[in-house]
Coordinates of C-alpha atoms and ligand atoms in Angstrom, one line a residue:
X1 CA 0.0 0.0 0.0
X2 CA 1.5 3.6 -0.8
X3 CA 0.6 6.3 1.5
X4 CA 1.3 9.8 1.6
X5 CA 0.7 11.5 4.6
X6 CA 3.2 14.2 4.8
X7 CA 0.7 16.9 3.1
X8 CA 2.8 19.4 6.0
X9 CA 6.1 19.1 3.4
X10 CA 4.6 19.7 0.3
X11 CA 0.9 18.1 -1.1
X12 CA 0.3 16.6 -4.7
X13 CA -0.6 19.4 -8.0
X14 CA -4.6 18.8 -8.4
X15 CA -5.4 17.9 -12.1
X16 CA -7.8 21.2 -12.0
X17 CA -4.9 23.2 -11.0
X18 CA -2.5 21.6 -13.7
X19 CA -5.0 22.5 -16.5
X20 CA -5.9 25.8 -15.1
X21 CA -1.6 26.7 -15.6
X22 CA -1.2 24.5 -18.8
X23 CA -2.4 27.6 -21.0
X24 CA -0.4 30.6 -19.7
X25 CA 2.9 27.9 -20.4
X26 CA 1.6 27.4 -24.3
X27 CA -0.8 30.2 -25.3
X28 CA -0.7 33.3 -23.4
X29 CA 2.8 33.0 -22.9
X30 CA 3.2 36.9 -23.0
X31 CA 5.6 39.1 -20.7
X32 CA 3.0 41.0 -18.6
X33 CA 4.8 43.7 -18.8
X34 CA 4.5 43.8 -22.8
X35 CA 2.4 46.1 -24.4
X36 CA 1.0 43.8 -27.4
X37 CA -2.0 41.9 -27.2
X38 CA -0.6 38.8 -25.8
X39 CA 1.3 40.8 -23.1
X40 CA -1.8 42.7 -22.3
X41 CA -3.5 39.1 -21.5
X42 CA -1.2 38.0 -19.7
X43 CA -1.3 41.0 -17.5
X44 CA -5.2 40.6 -17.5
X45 CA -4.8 37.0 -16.1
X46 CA -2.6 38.3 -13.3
X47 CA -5.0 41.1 -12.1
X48 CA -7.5 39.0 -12.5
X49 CA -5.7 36.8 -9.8
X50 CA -4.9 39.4 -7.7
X51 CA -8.2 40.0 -7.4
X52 CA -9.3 36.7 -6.5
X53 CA -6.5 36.0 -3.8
X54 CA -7.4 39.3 -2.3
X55 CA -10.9 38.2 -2.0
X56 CA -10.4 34.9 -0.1
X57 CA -8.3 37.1 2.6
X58 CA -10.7 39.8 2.6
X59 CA -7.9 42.4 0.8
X60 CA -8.0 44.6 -1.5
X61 CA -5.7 43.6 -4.5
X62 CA -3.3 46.3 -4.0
X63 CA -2.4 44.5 -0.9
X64 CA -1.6 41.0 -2.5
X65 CA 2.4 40.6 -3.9
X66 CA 3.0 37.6 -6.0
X67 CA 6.7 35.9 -4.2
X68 CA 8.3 33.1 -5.2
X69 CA 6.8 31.4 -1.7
X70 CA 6.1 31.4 1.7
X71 CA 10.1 31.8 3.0
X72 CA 10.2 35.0 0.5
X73 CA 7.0 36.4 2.0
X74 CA 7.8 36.0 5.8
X75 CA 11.3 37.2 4.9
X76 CA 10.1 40.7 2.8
X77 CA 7.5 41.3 5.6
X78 CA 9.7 41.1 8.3
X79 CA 12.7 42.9 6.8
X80 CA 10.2 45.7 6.0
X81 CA 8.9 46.0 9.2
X82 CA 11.9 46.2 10.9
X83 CA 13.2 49.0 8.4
X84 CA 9.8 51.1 8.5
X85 CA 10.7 50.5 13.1
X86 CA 14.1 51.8 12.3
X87 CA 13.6 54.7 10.9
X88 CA 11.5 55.5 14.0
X89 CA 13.8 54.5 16.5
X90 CA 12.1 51.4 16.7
X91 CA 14.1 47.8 17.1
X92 CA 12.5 45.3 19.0
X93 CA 10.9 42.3 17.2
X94 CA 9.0 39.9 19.0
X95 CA 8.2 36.7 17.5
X96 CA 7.5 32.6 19.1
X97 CA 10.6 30.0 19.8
X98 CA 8.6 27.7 17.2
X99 CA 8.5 29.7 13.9
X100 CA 9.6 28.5 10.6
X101 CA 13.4 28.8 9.9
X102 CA 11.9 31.5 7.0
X103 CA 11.4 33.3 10.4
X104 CA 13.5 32.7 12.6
X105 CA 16.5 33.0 10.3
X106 CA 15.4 36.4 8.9
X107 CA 15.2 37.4 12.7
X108 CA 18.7 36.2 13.6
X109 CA 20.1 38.2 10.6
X110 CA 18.6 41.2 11.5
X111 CA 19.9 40.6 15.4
X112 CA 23.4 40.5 13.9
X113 CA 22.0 44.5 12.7
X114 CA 21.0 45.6 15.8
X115 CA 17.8 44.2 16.5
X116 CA 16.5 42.9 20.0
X117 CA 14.4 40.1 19.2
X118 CA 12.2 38.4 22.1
X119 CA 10.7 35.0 21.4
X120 CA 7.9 34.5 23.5
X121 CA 7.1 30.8 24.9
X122 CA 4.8 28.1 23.3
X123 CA 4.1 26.7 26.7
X124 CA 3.9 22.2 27.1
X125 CA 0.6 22.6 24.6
X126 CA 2.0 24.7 21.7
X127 CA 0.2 27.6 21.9
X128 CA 1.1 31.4 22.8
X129 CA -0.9 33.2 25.6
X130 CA -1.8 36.6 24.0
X131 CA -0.9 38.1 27.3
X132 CA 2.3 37.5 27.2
X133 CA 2.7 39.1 24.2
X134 CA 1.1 42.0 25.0
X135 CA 3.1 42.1 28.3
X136 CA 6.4 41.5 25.6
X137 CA 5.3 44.7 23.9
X138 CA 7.7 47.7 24.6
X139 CA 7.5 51.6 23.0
X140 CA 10.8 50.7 20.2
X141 CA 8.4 47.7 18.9
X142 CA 8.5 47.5 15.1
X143 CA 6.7 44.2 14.6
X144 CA 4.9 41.1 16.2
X145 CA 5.5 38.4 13.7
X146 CA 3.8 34.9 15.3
X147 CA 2.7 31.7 12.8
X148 CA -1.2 30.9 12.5
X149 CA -0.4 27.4 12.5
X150 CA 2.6 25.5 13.2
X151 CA 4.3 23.0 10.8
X152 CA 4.8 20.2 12.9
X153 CA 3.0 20.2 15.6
X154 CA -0.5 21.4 13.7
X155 CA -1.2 23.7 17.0
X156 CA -3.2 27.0 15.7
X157 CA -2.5 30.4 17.6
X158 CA -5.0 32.6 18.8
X159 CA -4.4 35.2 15.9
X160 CA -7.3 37.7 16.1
X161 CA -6.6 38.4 19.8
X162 CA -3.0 39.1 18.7
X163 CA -3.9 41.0 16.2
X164 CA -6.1 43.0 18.2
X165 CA -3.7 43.5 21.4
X166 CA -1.2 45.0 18.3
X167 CA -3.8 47.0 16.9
X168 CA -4.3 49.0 20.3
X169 CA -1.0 48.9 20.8
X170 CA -0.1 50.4 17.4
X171 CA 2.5 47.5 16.2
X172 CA 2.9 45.9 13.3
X173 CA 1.4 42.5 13.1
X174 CA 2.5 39.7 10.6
X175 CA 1.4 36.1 10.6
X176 CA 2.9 32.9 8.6
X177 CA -0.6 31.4 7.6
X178 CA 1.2 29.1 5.6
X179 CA 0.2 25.8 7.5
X180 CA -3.4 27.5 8.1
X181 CA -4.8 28.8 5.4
X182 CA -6.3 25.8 3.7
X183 CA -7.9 24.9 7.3
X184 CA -8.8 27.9 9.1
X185 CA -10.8 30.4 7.8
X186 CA -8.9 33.2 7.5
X187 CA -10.1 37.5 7.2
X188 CA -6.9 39.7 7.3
X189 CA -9.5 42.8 8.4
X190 CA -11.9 40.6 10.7
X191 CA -8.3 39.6 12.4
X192 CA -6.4 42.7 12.1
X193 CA -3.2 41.0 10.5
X194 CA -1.1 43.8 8.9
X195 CA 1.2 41.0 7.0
X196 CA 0.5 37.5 6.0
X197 CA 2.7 35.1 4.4
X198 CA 1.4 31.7 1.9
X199 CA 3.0 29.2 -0.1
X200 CA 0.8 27.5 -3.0
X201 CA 2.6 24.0 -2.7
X202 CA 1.4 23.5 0.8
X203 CA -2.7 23.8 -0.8
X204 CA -2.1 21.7 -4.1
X205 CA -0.7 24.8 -5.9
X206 CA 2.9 24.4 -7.8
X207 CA 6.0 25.2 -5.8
X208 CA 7.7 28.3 -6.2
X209 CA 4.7 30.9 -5.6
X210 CA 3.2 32.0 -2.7
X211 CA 1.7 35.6 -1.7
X212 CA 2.9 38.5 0.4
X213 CA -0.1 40.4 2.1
X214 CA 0.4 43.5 3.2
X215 CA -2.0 46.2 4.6
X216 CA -2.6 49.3 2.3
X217 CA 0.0 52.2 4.1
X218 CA 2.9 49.5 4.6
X219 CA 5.8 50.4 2.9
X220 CA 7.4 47.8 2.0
X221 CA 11.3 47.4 1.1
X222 CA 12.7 44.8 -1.7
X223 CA 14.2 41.3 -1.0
X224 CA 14.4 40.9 -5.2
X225 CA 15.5 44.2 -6.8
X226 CA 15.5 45.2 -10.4
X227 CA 12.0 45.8 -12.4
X228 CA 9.0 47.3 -11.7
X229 CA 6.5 44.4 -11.0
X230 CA 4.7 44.0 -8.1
X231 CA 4.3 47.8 -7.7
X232 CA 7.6 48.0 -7.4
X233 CA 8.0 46.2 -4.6
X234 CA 9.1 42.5 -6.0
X235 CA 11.6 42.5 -9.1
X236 CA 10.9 39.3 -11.3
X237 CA 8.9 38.2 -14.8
X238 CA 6.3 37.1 -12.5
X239 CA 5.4 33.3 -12.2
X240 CA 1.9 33.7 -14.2
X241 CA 1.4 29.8 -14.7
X242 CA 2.2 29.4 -11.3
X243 CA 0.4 32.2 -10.0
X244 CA -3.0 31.5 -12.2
X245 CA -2.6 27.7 -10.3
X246 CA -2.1 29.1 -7.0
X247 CA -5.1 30.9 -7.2
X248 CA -7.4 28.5 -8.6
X249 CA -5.4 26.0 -5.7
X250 CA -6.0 28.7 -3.2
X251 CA -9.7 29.1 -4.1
X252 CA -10.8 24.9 -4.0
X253 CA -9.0 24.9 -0.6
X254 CA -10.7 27.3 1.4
X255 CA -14.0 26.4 -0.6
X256 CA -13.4 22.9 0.9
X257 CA -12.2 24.0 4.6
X258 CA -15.3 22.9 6.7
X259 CA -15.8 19.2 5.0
X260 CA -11.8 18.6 5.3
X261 CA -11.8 19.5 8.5
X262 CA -14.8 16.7 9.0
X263 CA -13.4 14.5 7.6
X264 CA -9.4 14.9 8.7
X265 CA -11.4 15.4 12.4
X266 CA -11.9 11.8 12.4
X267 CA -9.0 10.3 10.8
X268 CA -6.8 12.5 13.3
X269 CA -9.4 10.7 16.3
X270 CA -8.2 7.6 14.3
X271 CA -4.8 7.9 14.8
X272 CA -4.6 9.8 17.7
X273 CA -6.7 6.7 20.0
X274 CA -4.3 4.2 17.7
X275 CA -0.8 5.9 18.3
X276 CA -1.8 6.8 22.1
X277 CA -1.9 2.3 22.6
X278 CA 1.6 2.6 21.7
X279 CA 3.5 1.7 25.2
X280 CA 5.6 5.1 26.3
X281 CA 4.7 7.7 24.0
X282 CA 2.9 10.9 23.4
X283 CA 0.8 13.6 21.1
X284 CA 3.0 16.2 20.9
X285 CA 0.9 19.9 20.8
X286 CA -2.7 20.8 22.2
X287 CA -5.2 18.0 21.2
X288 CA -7.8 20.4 20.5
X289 CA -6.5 23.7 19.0
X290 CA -4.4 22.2 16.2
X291 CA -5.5 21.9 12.6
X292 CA -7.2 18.6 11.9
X293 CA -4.9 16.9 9.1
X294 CA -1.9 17.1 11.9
X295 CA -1.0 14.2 14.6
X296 CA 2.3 14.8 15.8
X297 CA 4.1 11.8 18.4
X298 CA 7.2 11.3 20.6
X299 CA 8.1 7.7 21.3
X300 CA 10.6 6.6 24.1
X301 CA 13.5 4.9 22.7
X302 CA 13.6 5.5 18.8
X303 CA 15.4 7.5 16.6
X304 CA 12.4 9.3 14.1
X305 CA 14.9 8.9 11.1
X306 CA 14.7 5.1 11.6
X307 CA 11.3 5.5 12.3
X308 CA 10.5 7.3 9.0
X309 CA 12.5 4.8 6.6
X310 CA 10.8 1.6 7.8
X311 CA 7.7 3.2 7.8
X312 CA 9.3 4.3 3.8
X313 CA 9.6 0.8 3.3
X314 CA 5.9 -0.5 3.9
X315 CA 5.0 2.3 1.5
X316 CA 4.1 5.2 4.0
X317 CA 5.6 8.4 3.4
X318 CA 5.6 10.5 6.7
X319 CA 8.1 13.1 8.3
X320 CA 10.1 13.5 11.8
X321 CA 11.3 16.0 13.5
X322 CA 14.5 14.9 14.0
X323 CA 16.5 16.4 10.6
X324 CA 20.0 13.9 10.4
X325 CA 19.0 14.0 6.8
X326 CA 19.2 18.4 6.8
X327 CA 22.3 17.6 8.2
X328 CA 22.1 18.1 11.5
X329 CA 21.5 16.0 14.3
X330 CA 20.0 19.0 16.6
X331 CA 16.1 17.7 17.5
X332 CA 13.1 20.1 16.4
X333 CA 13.5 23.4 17.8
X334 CA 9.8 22.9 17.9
X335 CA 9.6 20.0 20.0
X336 CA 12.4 21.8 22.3
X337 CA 10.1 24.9 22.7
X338 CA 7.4 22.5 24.0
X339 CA 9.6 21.5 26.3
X340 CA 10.2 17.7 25.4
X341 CA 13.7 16.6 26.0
X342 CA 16.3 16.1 23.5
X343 CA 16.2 12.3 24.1
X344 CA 12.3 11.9 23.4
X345 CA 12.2 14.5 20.5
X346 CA 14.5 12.4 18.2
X347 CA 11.7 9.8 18.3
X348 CA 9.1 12.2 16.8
X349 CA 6.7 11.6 14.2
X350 CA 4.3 13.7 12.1
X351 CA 1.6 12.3 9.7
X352 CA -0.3 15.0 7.8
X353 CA -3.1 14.1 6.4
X354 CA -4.6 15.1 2.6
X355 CA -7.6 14.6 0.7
X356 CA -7.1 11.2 -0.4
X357 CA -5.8 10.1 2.8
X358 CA -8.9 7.2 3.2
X359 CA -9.3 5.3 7.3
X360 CA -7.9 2.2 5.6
X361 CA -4.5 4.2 4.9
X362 CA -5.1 5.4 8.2
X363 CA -5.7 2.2 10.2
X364 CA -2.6 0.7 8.1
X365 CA 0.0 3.7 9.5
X366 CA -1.4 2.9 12.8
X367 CA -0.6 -0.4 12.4
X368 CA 2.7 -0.2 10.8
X369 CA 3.9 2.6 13.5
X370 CA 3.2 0.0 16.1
X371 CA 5.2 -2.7 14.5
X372 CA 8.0 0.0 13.3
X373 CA 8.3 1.4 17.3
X374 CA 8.5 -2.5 18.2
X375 CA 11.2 -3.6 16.5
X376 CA 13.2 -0.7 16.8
X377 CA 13.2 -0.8 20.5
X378 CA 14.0 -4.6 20.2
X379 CA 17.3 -3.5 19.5
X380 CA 18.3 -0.2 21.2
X381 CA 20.8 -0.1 24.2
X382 CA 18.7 3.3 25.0
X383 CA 15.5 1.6 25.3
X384 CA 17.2 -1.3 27.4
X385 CA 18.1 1.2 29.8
X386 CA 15.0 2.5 30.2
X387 CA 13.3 -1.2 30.5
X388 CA 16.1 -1.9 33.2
X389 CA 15.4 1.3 35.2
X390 CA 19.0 2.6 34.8
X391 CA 17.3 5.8 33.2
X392 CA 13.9 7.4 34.1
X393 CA 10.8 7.1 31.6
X394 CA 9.9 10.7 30.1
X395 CA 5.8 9.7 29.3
X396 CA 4.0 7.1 31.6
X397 CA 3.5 4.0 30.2
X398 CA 0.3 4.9 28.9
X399 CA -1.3 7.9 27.6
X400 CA -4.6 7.0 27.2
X401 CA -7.0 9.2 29.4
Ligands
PLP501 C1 6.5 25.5 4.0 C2 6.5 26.6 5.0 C3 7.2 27.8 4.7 C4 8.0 27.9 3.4 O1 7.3 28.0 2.3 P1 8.0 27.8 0.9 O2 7.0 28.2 -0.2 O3 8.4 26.4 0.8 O4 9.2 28.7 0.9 C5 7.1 28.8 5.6 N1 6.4 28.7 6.7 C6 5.8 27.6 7.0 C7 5.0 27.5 8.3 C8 5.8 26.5 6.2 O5 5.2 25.4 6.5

């Protein structure tokens, strides 16, 4: 059986969305920025997007910028907002200890400029108290930057109450809603969000495009420099294929949010109940406030790389946090910033569920995860320790309330 449940890492091109690009590839293949007639339609077709992306966000289309994805969106919007806060004095960023690397890299850089950045906790259940952001807030803040939902761990953030605590605090607010916005409805006005960031391949869009939102007044300053698209503001022949199948993508998602979320809702109870059986381990993030196509586990004892290639090998393609393949051997920050310990978040586990995802696949990664977990700890000196008492358990033996 092949299954692919790592929908978190990238998802599958729909056939509609392949046929929707197939034209601007072969017929109007004209620079937008051309004056002729097959320019001119090209250009049409990207207003015409604009349009419609602005109107699943509730934007106007003067606030939509075509990027080349969601790592160039979070990184224009939070270099702009921390040049806009310079200029008024203003350096302090504050943003989560479980962002994207898109984030949290783009942070660090601008630390090395002068910036005081203050990651605010995630707490055991991934999820930031707005309170402690507001209490975080100082007069030099140029920008609250803090992910709708996270990539591993599913958890969603209570956004609008951000957004409102910056709002009458007068701060800039961004949000990553790459992970969310195919399973949250999302209104940048209703939730006063300044700046949001999306990638198309994470909704069955192609790679390579995502969308920069960005409140009308918000100056903001180049990542790309050169010509004039994107008001100026993002140099580049712009994507149009890609940008035509992000929309169309962007538009079946959200039309689709409430009977995904149905049916993920019981898959996730599926696997959630099956994984919890499993002798020493645990969900990893709230159970409730996450987005449904996310279950996210620690188990005692394994390494998550091994984990994820046996599980490769019975067909099943999921992900773990641990990233010896990204060439490190550091654990998830993520799972660090929940607090789990470096030994239990190497054995971590995240299945992300898609369309297709059906509760035979789902009762066949349960059972394969079981036998995977088994056999691994057959053989592991760590797990022998921990069965002879010369090293204390991290979860109780079982999880199941
Ligand atoms: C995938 C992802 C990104 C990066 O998007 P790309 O289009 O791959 O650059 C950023 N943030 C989050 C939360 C993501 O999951």
């Amino acid at each position: 059986m092949f299954v692919y449940a790592d929908n978190a890492a990238t998802t599958a091109v729909s056939k509609k969305v392949v046929e929707a690009m197939l034209p601007y590839y072969t017929e109007v293949y004209g620079n937008p920025s051309s004056l002729y007639t097959v320019g001119q339609k090209a250009k049409e077709a990207l207003e015409d997007a604009r349009e419609r992306v602005a109107k699943l966000i509730g934007a106007k289309p003067r606030e939509i910028y075509f990027t080349s994805g969601g790592s160039e969106a979070d990184n224009q919007a939070i270099i702009s907002a921390a040049r806009l806060g310079a200029k008024k004095g203003k350096k302090h960023i504050i943003s989560t200890k479980f962002e994207h690397h898109a984030v949290l890299h783009t942070l660090q850089a601008l630390e090395k400029e002068g910036f005081e950045i203050t990651l605010v906790d995630v707490h055991e259940n991934g999820v930031v108290v707005p309170s402690e952001i507001e209490a975080a807030i100082r007069e030099d803040t140029a920008l609250v930057t803090v992910m709708y939902a996270n990539n591993e761990i599913g958890t969603i953030q209570p956004i609008a109450e951000i957004g409102a605590i910056c709002k009458a605090k007068g701060v800039l607010f961004h949000t990553d809603a790459v992970q969310a916005i195919s399973h949250v409805h999302i209104n940048v006005v209703e939730q006063n969000i300044d700046m949001l960031s999306i990638s198309a391949h994470k909704f069955h869009g192609p790679k390579g495009v995502g969308v920069l939102y960005a409140r009308g007044g918000i100056v903001l300053t180049n990542v790309i420099n050169g010509g004039a698209q994107e008001r100026g503001k993002r140099a580049g022949t712009e994507n149009l294929a890609g940008i035509v199948g992000m929309t169309v993508a962007l538009e079946d998602a959200i039309a689709h949010i409430d009977e995904n979320n149905e049916k993920f809702a019981k898959l996730q109870d599926k696997l959630i109940d099956g994984l919890s059986k499993i002798p020493y381990s645990e969900l990893n993030g709230d159970r409730n406030s996450r987005v449904k196509s996310n279950v996210n586990f620690c188990f005692e004892g394994i390494e998550g790389e091994s984990l994820l290639l046996l599980l490769d090998d019975k067909g099943i393609s999921v992900s773990s946090g641990s990233a010896c393949t990204s060439g490190s051997l550091d654990p998830s920050h993520v799972l660090l910033a929940i607090g789990r310990p470096h030994e239990v978040a190497h054995g971590s586990l995240r299945i992300s569920l898609g369309e297709d995802v059906t509760e035979e696949q789902v009762d066949y990664i349960v059972k394969s995860v079981t036998e995977v977990v088994e056999y691994l700890r057959g053989f592991s000196p760590f797990w022998d320790d921990l069965v002879e008492g010369k090293r204390p358990h991290v979860f109780k033996e079982s999880s199941i309330a």
